[in-house]
Amino acid sequence: MASGGLVSDEIVIGIIADRIKQPDCSKGFILDGFPRTLSQTKALDEMLAKTGEAVSLVMAFEVNPAVLEKRICGRWMDKGSGRSYHVKFCPPHSMKLGPDGKPIPATMTDDQTGALLFQRPDDTAEALIRRLDGYNSQTLPILDHYKPKGIVKTIDGGRHIDEVWVEVSAKLGAK
C-alpha cells in the first residue's frame, strides 16, 4: 500500500465486514467504488451471506461519454479542502479566460482561501478513455451479475445534479 499498490481483496472485505457491524450500519449502508471487479463482487456476496444478508440495491449511473469528458476535463480542485470547481458549471470567482477560451491557471483560486487550484493529472480525455475501458471490462460484468436478482437500477447521470439526486433519493426510499 505504501508503494501505491492496491490493498488485497481479502483485506478490503475484512474492513467492510468490520465496519458494517457498527450500529450506524444497522439499517443499511452504501458502498461507493466497491466492488470494482467480479471477484470482489463474489467475495462481497459471500461475506454478506454469512450473516444472512445480501446486496439489495445497485445503482448504475449512465452518462454519455461526451458529457463525462466535458465534466472531467473542466474540473479543478482545492488540495487543502477537497472543494471542487468546474470551469463551466461551478467556476471560482477568480477565474479569467485566456485568448484560447481556457482558464488561466494563475487565476484559478479557491473562493474561500485564495489557494491555487489544480487539475488532477488523470482528468484528461485520454485518461477518460482508459477509465471507460476499465468500466466496460470490469464494472459491466458486475451489473450483469446482479441484474437477474432485479436489484440494478439505472439512473441517467447526465442530467443536472439536482435531478439526479431526486431520482437517487427516490430509489433509495423505494428500496
Coordinates of C-alpha atoms in Angstrom, one line a residue, residues 8-22 25 29-32 34-35 43-44 47-48:
S8 CA -5.8 -7.1 -1.4
D9 CA -9.5 -8.0 -1.8
E10 CA -9.4 -10.0 1.4
I11 CA -8.2 -7.0 3.4
V12 CA -10.9 -4.8 1.9
I13 CA -13.6 -7.3 2.5
G14 CA -12.4 -7.7 6.1
I15 CA -12.5 -3.9 6.6
I16 CA -16.0 -3.7 5.2
A17 CA -17.2 -6.7 7.3
D18 CA -15.9 -5.0 10.5
R19 CA -17.4 -1.6 9.5
I20 CA -20.9 -2.8 8.7
K21 CA -21.1 -4.4 12.2
Q22 CA -21.2 -0.9 13.7
C25 CA -25.0 0.5 9.7
F29 CA -25.0 1.0 4.2
I30 CA -23.8 2.4 0.9
L31 CA -20.6 1.3 -0.8
D32 CA -19.2 3.7 -3.4
F34 CA -16.5 -1.1 -4.4
P35 CA -16.7 -3.7 -5.7
A43 CA -16.4 -12.1 -2.2
L44 CA -18.8 -9.4 -1.0
M47 CA -19.2 -12.2 3.2
L48 CA -22.8 -10.9 3.4

